[in-house]
Short mmCIF file of C-alpha atoms and ligand atoms in Angstrom, two decimals:
data_model
loop_
_atom_site.label_atom_id
_atom_site.label_comp_id
_atom_site.label_asym_id
_atom_site.label_seq_id
_atom_site.Cartn_x
_atom_site.Cartn_y
_atom_site.Cartn_z
CA MET A 1 60.38 91.45 85.02
CA SER A 2 59.92 88.10 82.90
CA GLU A 3 61.91 85.30 83.54
CA GLY A 4 65.16 85.34 81.46
CA ARG A 5 65.10 89.03 81.43
CA SER A 6 68.05 90.95 82.54
CA SER A 7 67.61 92.77 85.80
CA GLY A 8 70.78 94.74 85.99
CA ASN A 9 70.94 98.31 83.58
CA CYS A 10 72.82 98.25 80.34
CA THR A 11 73.62 101.23 78.89
CA VAL A 12 75.57 101.92 76.10
CA VAL A 13 77.71 105.48 75.37
CA LEU A 14 78.90 106.46 72.17
CA GLY A 15 79.96 110.06 70.61
CA CYS A 16 77.48 111.57 68.21
CA GLN A 17 80.18 113.45 66.17
CA TRP A 18 83.04 112.79 64.51
CA GLY A 19 84.89 111.12 67.54
CA ASP A 20 86.97 112.84 70.20
CA GLU A 21 84.03 114.04 71.91
CA GLY A 22 85.00 113.41 75.63
CA LYS A 23 83.45 110.07 75.67
CA GLY A 24 86.52 109.03 77.89
CA LYS A 25 85.53 111.42 80.59
CA ILE A 26 81.96 110.77 80.38
CA VAL A 27 82.69 106.74 80.71
CA ASP A 28 84.64 107.31 83.35
CA VAL A 29 82.04 109.34 85.56
CA LEU A 30 79.55 106.69 84.77
CA ALA A 31 81.81 103.57 84.96
CA ALA A 32 82.16 104.48 88.80
CA GLU A 33 78.10 103.46 89.17
CA VAL A 34 78.43 99.96 87.10
CA HIS A 35 79.95 96.79 87.77
CA VAL A 36 81.45 96.09 83.81
CA VAL A 37 82.37 98.33 81.28
CA ALA A 38 82.91 96.99 77.74
CA ARG A 39 84.29 98.24 74.12
CA TYR A 40 82.07 97.05 71.26
CA GLN A 41 84.44 98.30 68.28
CA GLY A 42 87.54 99.73 66.99
CA GLY A 43 91.17 99.34 67.88
CA ALA A 44 94.29 101.20 68.67
CA ASN A 45 93.17 104.04 67.00
CA ALA A 46 91.05 105.67 69.17
CA GLY A 47 92.20 107.47 72.61
CA HIS A 48 90.25 108.45 75.51
CA THR A 49 91.98 111.14 77.81
CA VAL A 50 91.07 110.78 81.32
CA HIS A 51 92.17 112.93 84.34
CA VAL A 52 91.98 111.81 87.40
CA GLY A 53 93.31 114.14 90.33
CA ASP A 54 96.40 115.67 88.59
CA ASP A 55 97.03 112.49 86.59
CA GLU A 56 96.48 111.99 83.08
CA PHE A 57 95.87 108.51 81.56
CA ILE A 58 95.25 108.07 77.92
CA LEU A 59 93.64 104.81 77.06
CA HIS A 60 93.77 103.27 73.60
CA GLN A 61 92.61 99.67 74.21
CA ILE A 62 91.78 99.36 77.60
CA PRO A 63 88.59 100.43 78.86
CA SER A 64 88.60 103.78 80.92
CA GLY A 65 86.91 101.68 83.69
CA ILE A 66 89.89 100.36 84.56
CA LEU A 67 90.65 103.61 86.39
CA HIS A 68 87.96 102.47 88.89
CA PRO A 69 89.21 100.06 91.24
CA GLY A 70 87.37 96.55 91.05
CA LYS A 71 85.61 97.34 87.96
CA ARG A 72 85.70 94.60 85.10
CA CYS A 73 86.71 95.78 81.79
CA LEU A 74 86.03 93.84 78.71
CA LEU A 75 87.29 94.44 74.89
CA GLY A 76 84.35 92.68 72.91
CA ASN A 77 84.53 90.36 69.81
CA GLY A 78 84.01 93.87 67.69
CA VAL A 79 87.23 95.18 68.77
CA VAL A 80 90.53 94.45 67.02
CA ILE A 81 93.37 94.24 69.20
CA GLU A 82 96.79 95.16 68.59
CA PRO A 83 98.66 93.02 70.94
CA LEU A 84 101.66 94.91 71.77
CA GLY A 85 100.32 98.16 72.09
CA PHE A 86 97.55 96.17 74.68
CA ALA A 87 100.77 94.42 76.56
CA GLU A 88 102.48 98.22 77.01
CA GLU A 89 99.02 99.77 78.27
CA TYR A 90 98.60 96.93 80.74
CA GLU A 91 101.82 97.19 82.02
CA GLY A 92 102.21 100.80 82.12
CA LEU A 93 98.74 100.78 83.84
CA GLU A 94 100.20 98.36 86.14
CA ALA A 95 103.48 100.81 86.78
CA ARG A 96 101.09 103.63 87.62
CA GLY A 97 99.60 101.42 90.41
CA ILE A 98 96.60 100.52 88.89
CA THR A 99 95.24 96.82 89.45
CA VAL A 100 94.51 95.02 85.99
CA GLU A 101 95.41 91.50 86.91
CA GLY A 102 92.41 89.30 86.76
CA ARG A 103 89.99 92.94 85.76
CA VAL A 104 90.57 92.70 82.16
CA GLY A 105 88.91 90.07 79.60
CA VAL A 106 88.99 90.23 75.72
CA SER A 107 86.43 88.17 73.57
CA GLN A 108 87.44 84.96 72.23
CA LYS A 109 86.14 86.25 68.97
CA ALA A 110 88.41 89.63 68.64
CA HIS A 111 90.38 89.73 65.86
CA LEU A 112 93.97 90.70 66.18
CA VAL A 113 96.23 93.55 64.32
CA MET A 114 99.33 92.30 63.13
CA PRO A 115 102.36 94.15 62.11
CA TYR A 116 101.49 93.57 58.58
CA HIS A 117 98.05 95.08 59.12
CA ARG A 118 99.73 98.29 60.17
CA LEU A 119 102.65 98.31 57.52
CA LEU A 120 100.10 97.76 54.77
CA ASP A 121 97.87 100.35 56.08
CA GLN A 122 100.87 103.01 55.87
CA VAL A 123 101.69 102.09 52.36
CA SER A 124 97.84 102.24 51.26
CA GLU A 125 97.29 105.94 52.95
CA ASP A 126 100.56 106.99 51.24
CA GLN A 127 99.47 105.78 47.67
CA ALA A 128 96.02 106.47 48.23
CA THR A 129 94.17 109.04 45.50
CA GLN A 130 92.14 109.74 48.09
CA LYS A 131 93.46 109.83 51.45
CA ILE A 132 90.73 109.10 54.36
CA GLY A 133 93.33 110.21 56.84
CA THR A 134 93.85 106.89 58.68
CA THR A 135 96.11 106.91 61.99
CA GLY A 136 98.23 104.13 60.02
CA ARG A 137 97.89 101.74 62.94
CA GLY A 138 96.51 98.75 60.60
CA ILE A 139 93.11 98.94 62.09
CA GLY A 140 91.14 98.99 58.36
CA PRO A 141 93.08 96.33 56.92
CA ALA A 142 92.43 94.10 60.06
CA TYR A 143 89.05 94.78 59.36
CA GLU A 144 89.22 93.91 55.98
CA ASP A 145 90.64 90.44 56.56
CA LYS A 146 88.07 89.87 59.15
CA ALA A 147 85.33 90.47 56.52
CA GLY A 148 87.32 88.79 53.96
CA ARG A 149 87.29 85.74 56.46
CA ARG A 150 90.90 85.62 56.88
CA GLY A 151 91.57 86.72 59.82
CA LEU A 152 93.27 85.62 63.21
CA ARG A 153 91.00 85.68 66.33
CA VAL A 154 92.05 85.29 69.85
CA SER A 155 90.68 81.67 69.83
CA ASP A 156 92.62 80.87 66.88
CA PHE A 157 95.75 80.41 69.43
CA VAL A 158 94.52 76.90 70.93
CA HIS A 159 95.89 75.60 67.42
CA PRO A 160 99.41 76.89 67.23
CA ASP A 161 99.48 75.35 63.51
CA ARG A 162 96.53 77.52 62.57
CA VAL A 163 98.25 80.45 63.87
CA ALA A 164 101.20 79.87 61.68
CA SER A 165 99.36 79.13 58.50
CA LEU A 166 97.32 81.93 59.03
CA VAL A 167 100.12 84.39 59.72
CA GLU A 168 102.51 83.35 57.11
CA GLU A 169 99.44 84.00 54.55
CA GLY A 170 99.06 87.52 56.26
CA VAL A 171 102.54 88.08 55.65
CA GLN A 172 102.33 86.90 51.87
CA ARG A 173 99.41 88.69 51.10
CA ALA A 174 100.56 92.02 52.56
CA ARG A 175 104.00 91.61 50.58
CA ARG A 176 101.72 91.15 47.51
CA ARG A 177 99.73 94.15 48.22
CA VAL A 178 102.62 96.32 49.45
CA THR A 179 105.03 95.57 46.21
CA LEU A 180 101.77 96.27 44.11
CA LEU A 181 101.46 99.68 45.70
CA GLY A 182 105.58 100.26 44.95
CA GLY A 183 106.67 99.52 48.49
CA GLU A 184 108.56 96.97 50.30
CA LEU A 185 107.90 95.09 53.46
CA PRO A 186 110.85 95.48 55.99
CA GLY A 187 113.13 92.56 56.14
CA ASP A 188 112.82 91.98 59.74
CA ILE A 189 108.88 91.75 59.49
CA GLY A 190 109.59 88.15 60.76
CA ALA A 191 110.85 89.18 63.70
CA MET A 192 108.14 91.81 64.06
CA VAL A 193 105.35 89.15 63.84
CA GLU A 194 106.77 86.82 66.12
CA GLU A 195 107.42 89.55 68.99
CA ALA A 196 103.66 90.44 68.15
CA LEU A 197 102.46 86.70 68.43
CA VAL A 198 104.27 86.52 71.75
CA ALA A 199 102.09 89.32 73.12
CA ALA A 200 99.04 87.87 71.37
CA GLU A 201 99.76 84.35 73.33
CA ARG A 202 99.39 86.42 76.53
CA LEU A 203 96.25 88.02 75.14
CA HIS A 204 95.04 84.22 75.01
CA GLY A 205 95.06 83.80 78.67
CA LEU A 206 92.41 86.88 79.42
CA ALA A 207 90.02 85.37 76.52
CA THR A 208 86.45 85.30 77.97
CA ASP A 209 82.62 84.94 75.91
CA THR A 210 82.26 88.79 76.74
CA GLY A 211 78.40 88.11 75.61
CA LEU A 212 77.77 85.67 78.43
CA GLU A 213 79.77 87.39 80.95
CA ILE A 214 77.52 90.71 80.26
CA LEU A 215 74.51 88.91 80.26
CA ASN A 216 75.59 86.85 83.79
CA ALA A 217 76.33 90.15 85.10
CA LEU A 218 73.02 91.72 84.27
CA ARG A 219 71.12 88.69 85.67
CA ARG A 220 72.93 88.97 88.84
CA GLY A 221 71.59 92.59 88.81
CA GLN A 222 74.74 94.39 87.90
CA ASP A 223 74.84 97.49 85.45
CA VAL A 224 76.95 97.29 82.85
CA LEU A 225 78.21 100.13 80.30
CA LEU A 226 79.03 99.72 76.81
CA GLU A 227 81.67 101.87 75.46
CA GLY A 228 81.71 103.35 71.68
CA ALA A 229 84.96 104.29 70.36
CA GLN A 230 85.02 107.15 67.64
CA GLY A 231 81.69 108.66 66.76
CA THR A 232 78.26 108.20 64.55
CA ALA A 233 79.82 110.59 61.83
CA LEU A 234 82.83 108.12 61.39
CA ASP A 235 80.29 104.69 61.37
CA LEU A 236 81.01 102.39 58.70
CA ASP A 237 77.47 102.50 57.46
CA HIS A 238 75.94 105.59 58.69
CA GLY A 239 78.98 108.03 58.84
CA THR A 240 80.45 110.17 55.88
CA TYR A 241 81.40 107.22 53.94
CA PRO A 242 84.47 106.97 52.84
CA PHE A 243 85.77 109.06 55.17
CA VAL A 244 84.71 106.98 58.23
CA THR A 245 86.29 104.08 60.71
CA SER A 246 85.93 100.08 59.68
CA SER A 247 83.46 99.10 62.34
CA ASN A 248 79.69 100.14 63.43
CA THR A 249 80.36 102.65 65.97
CA THR A 250 76.22 103.15 66.49
CA ALA A 251 74.23 101.43 69.20
CA GLY A 252 73.46 98.31 66.81
CA GLY A 253 76.99 97.80 66.71
CA ALA A 254 76.87 97.85 70.47
CA ALA A 255 74.69 94.75 70.62
CA THR A 256 76.99 92.90 67.60
CA GLY A 257 80.49 94.05 68.69
CA SER A 258 79.99 92.66 72.35
CA GLY A 259 77.71 89.89 71.80
CA ILE A 260 74.56 90.59 73.74
CA GLY A 261 71.38 90.89 71.75
CA PRO A 262 69.58 94.47 71.24
CA THR A 263 66.99 93.84 73.41
CA ALA A 264 69.54 93.51 76.50
CA ILE A 265 70.38 97.08 75.89
CA ASP A 266 68.16 99.59 78.44
CA GLU A 267 69.76 103.09 77.76
CA VAL A 268 71.82 104.82 74.60
CA ILE A 269 73.48 107.73 75.89
CA GLY A 270 74.97 109.97 72.98
CA VAL A 271 78.00 112.21 73.76
CA VAL A 272 78.05 115.66 72.05
CA LYS A 273 80.91 118.12 72.48
CA ALA A 274 79.18 121.87 72.52
CA TYR A 275 80.79 122.48 69.36
CA THR A 276 82.32 120.00 66.58
CA THR A 277 85.50 118.93 65.56
CA ARG A 278 86.98 116.59 63.15
CA VAL A 279 90.16 114.92 62.91
CA GLY A 280 91.13 113.01 59.40
CA ASN A 281 89.86 114.22 56.06
CA GLY A 282 86.52 114.31 54.74
CA PRO A 283 83.93 117.30 55.07
CA LEU A 284 82.67 119.31 58.09
CA PRO A 285 79.91 121.38 57.02
CA THR A 286 80.21 123.71 59.90
CA GLY A 287 83.94 124.43 59.86
CA PHE A 288 85.28 127.70 61.45
CA GLN A 289 87.55 130.20 59.40
CA PRO A 290 91.22 129.61 59.92
CA GLU A 291 91.08 132.54 62.58
CA LEU A 292 88.18 130.86 64.75
CA ASP A 293 89.13 127.55 64.26
CA GLU A 294 92.77 128.10 65.80
CA LYS A 295 91.01 129.95 68.63
CA PHE A 296 89.09 126.79 69.34
CA ARG A 297 91.77 124.60 68.85
CA GLU A 298 93.59 126.55 71.70
CA LEU A 299 90.50 126.97 73.81
CA GLY A 300 89.48 123.45 73.59
CA GLY A 301 92.86 121.64 73.57
CA GLU A 302 91.73 120.04 70.23
CA PHE A 303 94.56 117.84 69.21
CA GLY A 304 94.40 114.12 69.16
CA ALA A 305 94.86 111.73 71.89
CA THR A 306 96.79 109.03 69.84
CA THR A 307 98.32 110.90 67.30
CA GLY A 308 98.55 114.75 68.18
CA ARG A 309 96.90 115.54 64.99
CA PRO A 310 95.42 119.30 64.90
CA ARG A 311 91.54 118.62 64.77
CA ARG A 312 89.49 121.18 62.89
CA CYS A 313 86.91 122.63 64.78
CA GLY A 314 83.36 124.15 63.88
CA TRP A 315 79.96 125.28 65.71
CA PHE A 316 77.22 122.72 66.81
CA ASP A 317 75.63 120.67 64.14
CA ALA A 318 72.01 120.37 64.98
CA VAL A 319 71.58 118.59 61.75
CA LEU A 320 74.12 116.21 62.44
CA ALA A 321 73.32 115.42 65.93
CA ARG A 322 69.33 114.67 65.43
CA TYR A 323 70.71 112.42 62.62
CA ALA A 324 72.55 110.33 65.43
CA ALA A 325 70.04 111.03 68.04
CA ARG A 326 67.99 108.82 65.26
CA VAL A 327 70.24 105.98 63.99
CA ASN A 328 71.44 105.62 67.67
CA GLY A 329 68.11 105.58 69.10
CA LEU A 330 69.15 108.05 71.63
CA THR A 331 67.57 107.94 75.16
CA GLY A 332 69.96 111.03 76.41
CA LEU A 333 72.27 113.01 75.57
CA ALA A 334 75.91 114.45 77.72
CA VAL A 335 77.02 117.44 76.48
CA THR A 336 80.96 117.99 76.78
CA LYS A 337 82.91 121.07 76.93
CA LEU A 338 80.34 123.61 77.67
CA ASP A 339 83.22 125.67 79.37
CA VAL A 340 85.19 125.92 76.23
CA LEU A 341 82.64 127.95 75.09
CA ASP A 342 82.73 130.48 77.86
CA THR A 343 84.40 133.61 76.49
CA LEU A 344 82.60 133.82 73.65
CA PRO A 345 79.99 136.94 72.98
CA GLU A 346 77.83 134.70 70.49
CA ILE A 347 77.29 131.04 69.67
CA SER A 348 76.02 129.67 66.72
CA ILE A 349 74.07 126.40 65.96
CA ALA A 350 73.47 124.69 62.39
CA THR A 351 70.19 124.23 62.10
CA ALA A 352 70.28 122.75 58.41
CA TYR A 353 72.37 122.92 55.01
CA ARG A 354 71.71 125.04 52.07
CA THR A 355 72.66 122.85 49.12
CA SER A 356 72.20 122.83 45.33
CA CYS A 357 68.95 120.99 45.70
CA GLY A 358 67.59 123.32 48.38
CA GLU A 359 67.22 123.29 51.96
CA ILE A 360 67.97 120.04 53.83
CA HIS A 361 66.82 119.06 57.00
CA GLU A 362 68.32 115.61 57.34
CA PHE A 363 72.07 114.58 57.19
CA PRO A 364 72.81 113.28 53.39
CA ALA A 365 73.72 109.87 52.37
CA ASP A 366 75.71 111.70 49.83
CA THR A 367 78.97 112.80 51.44
CA TRP A 368 79.78 114.77 48.44
CA GLN A 369 76.62 117.24 49.01
CA LEU A 370 77.88 117.93 52.52
CA ASP A 371 81.09 119.34 50.89
CA GLU A 372 78.89 122.03 49.07
CA ALA A 373 76.57 122.11 52.22
CA GLU A 374 76.10 126.36 53.71
CA PRO A 375 74.96 125.53 57.47
CA VAL A 376 71.84 127.85 58.10
CA TYR A 377 72.92 129.34 61.60
CA GLU A 378 70.68 130.22 64.41
CA THR A 379 73.02 132.38 66.53
CA LEU A 380 72.33 132.62 70.38
CA PRO A 381 73.90 135.00 73.25
CA GLY A 382 77.05 133.50 74.89
CA TRP A 383 77.47 133.69 78.59
CA GLU A 384 80.50 135.04 78.71
CA ALA A 385 81.25 133.89 82.56
CA PRO A 386 83.03 130.81 83.78
CA THR A 387 81.01 127.37 84.32
CA GLY A 388 83.81 125.30 85.49
CA GLU A 389 82.23 125.34 89.08
CA ALA A 390 78.58 124.48 88.05
CA ARG A 391 77.15 121.29 89.40
CA THR A 392 73.75 121.79 88.69
CA LEU A 393 71.67 123.35 86.04
CA ALA A 394 70.80 126.30 88.28
CA ASP A 395 74.23 127.17 88.64
CA LEU A 396 74.60 127.54 84.93
CA PRO A 397 74.21 131.21 83.48
CA ALA A 398 70.93 131.63 82.11
CA ALA A 399 72.43 131.63 78.26
CA ALA A 400 74.29 128.87 78.74
CA ARG A 401 70.63 127.20 80.16
CA ARG A 402 69.18 128.35 76.50
CA TYR A 403 71.71 126.91 74.62
CA LEU A 404 71.53 123.40 76.40
CA ASP A 405 67.52 124.10 75.99
CA ARG A 406 68.12 124.36 72.20
CA ILE A 407 69.96 121.48 71.69
CA GLU A 408 67.40 119.73 73.51
CA GLU A 409 64.99 121.22 71.52
CA LEU A 410 66.65 120.41 68.00
CA THR A 411 67.63 116.85 68.65
CA GLU A 412 64.51 116.14 70.45
CA THR A 413 66.87 114.36 73.35
CA PRO A 414 66.83 114.77 76.87
CA VAL A 415 70.31 116.36 78.14
CA GLN A 416 71.18 114.16 80.92
CA MET A 417 74.79 115.28 81.59
CA VAL A 418 76.78 118.43 81.04
CA SER A 419 80.44 118.25 81.41
CA VAL A 420 82.15 122.04 82.46
CA GLY A 421 85.94 120.80 82.72
CA THR A 422 88.29 118.02 82.53
CA ARG A 423 88.05 116.60 86.08
CA ARG A 424 85.78 113.99 87.36
CA ARG A 425 83.82 116.43 89.95
CA GLN A 426 82.98 118.83 86.90
CA ILE A 427 79.87 117.14 85.84
CA ILE A 428 76.27 118.22 86.01
CA ARG A 429 73.78 115.26 86.18
CA VAL A 430 70.36 116.50 84.97
P1 GDP B 501 87.00 110.98 73.53
O1 GDP B 501 87.96 110.17 72.44
O2 GDP B 501 85.67 111.05 73.09
O3 GDP B 501 87.22 110.28 75.08
O4 GDP B 501 87.91 112.30 73.35
P2 GDP B 501 89.45 112.68 73.87
O5 GDP B 501 89.80 111.89 74.71
O6 GDP B 501 90.24 112.86 72.40
O7 GDP B 501 89.05 114.25 74.34
C1 GDP B 501 88.58 114.56 75.14
C2 GDP B 501 89.42 115.79 75.65
O8 GDP B 501 88.59 116.75 76.52
C3 GDP B 501 90.33 115.19 77.13
O9 GDP B 501 91.57 115.92 77.07
C4 GDP B 501 89.48 115.24 78.30
O10 GDP B 501 90.32 115.58 79.34
C5 GDP B 501 88.78 116.64 77.70
N1 GDP B 501 87.48 117.00 78.31
C6 GDP B 501 86.40 116.23 78.49
N2 GDP B 501 85.24 116.82 79.10
C7 GDP B 501 86.01 118.21 79.05
C8 GDP B 501 85.05 119.14 79.53
O11 GDP B 501 83.90 119.43 80.08
N3 GDP B 501 85.74 120.47 79.34
C9 GDP B 501 87.08 120.68 78.92
N4 GDP B 501 87.43 121.68 78.91
N5 GDP B 501 87.64 119.37 78.18
C10 GDP B 501 87.54 118.17 78.38
#
């Protein structure tokens, strides 16, 4: 290895569908083997659910690596941080006996989500003719301020005057926009902002150069995991625009959003659910009819971790997964929730879409084309047997192996992990 090249291994784990792929579980399993876990984009809209023993942890901002003692957990510059929620999560973990002190670092360059962002988000979504289905937590408006070069960053807190003027301008701007939309900022907005600023001051105490920390860890031979939120089809550039999130969820975003160069990344693992789900608005080409939709929602517990919103469900979409393999440069796949399919007599996979322009095999840029897309299905036999106890591929029923083989063929990406239940031990490493 040449001088200056990193010697630890740097792996990105990201979602390949519309989020909620079970990344939390995969990151949790892989985090046991690394020294540093860093998030690179998104805000508190993304919730990871992780089961440790009989305990369930829902993490919105702090990387789920925190559940493994001694791991360093970072929030990169690409993340937007909601200070009060962060403080609550931090204290909630400590209250449950998890040591957080000294283990969490936030990028000096990360932007903050303030109460006026949240209010603006809610009013904008209420008034929009085309609703995106945002979580209303202010993530979008905070990223808008970042791109508009008027955002509030963690590093600003060494300059109290600058913070005061940025916040004042933020409130005024939000007031004007909310008024234009026919709403009103609440009278106690000043107190809400004050409270957020007190929590933000504490965040500043955790400030670090995440890119440098990651690179130094790699140079010391330590392994690093970069954890994405949401999924490829929600990427601001590559997703089903405008029904997307406000950040780059894809692998390129892992470099930009953590502060390292792309050449420092060794592996990119794409997490796909064994079927597809979507929360929020926008097309879902393989979406089920109501009866099967309801059945999958029950079988898979498909309700949002942050909002409790029911997710729409559908068959595995290999057109999307192949696209995700391409735009992320995947080196491997982690297939989750295989066990959810255990009782089905037959399982379908979409291999192409029929549209008014003919049959297409590549995921289209035109989101509206997806609305009319009729999936071309290939149907495989189900296995109708429990898979939750399988720990090797050989333990799986032949039909389940065939299903995984077909996903591998269609995506041209090797399946490296298969999750067969919510528990840490319910995993197959290939
Ligand atoms: P994330 O945001 O991608 O981490 O996904 P969520 O946290 O929204 O969804 C994952 C949910 O699925 C959690 O409740 C997990 O415990 C659960 N889960 C993850 N992997 C599996 C699996 O292999 N089988 C089953 N049945 N549930 C799983």
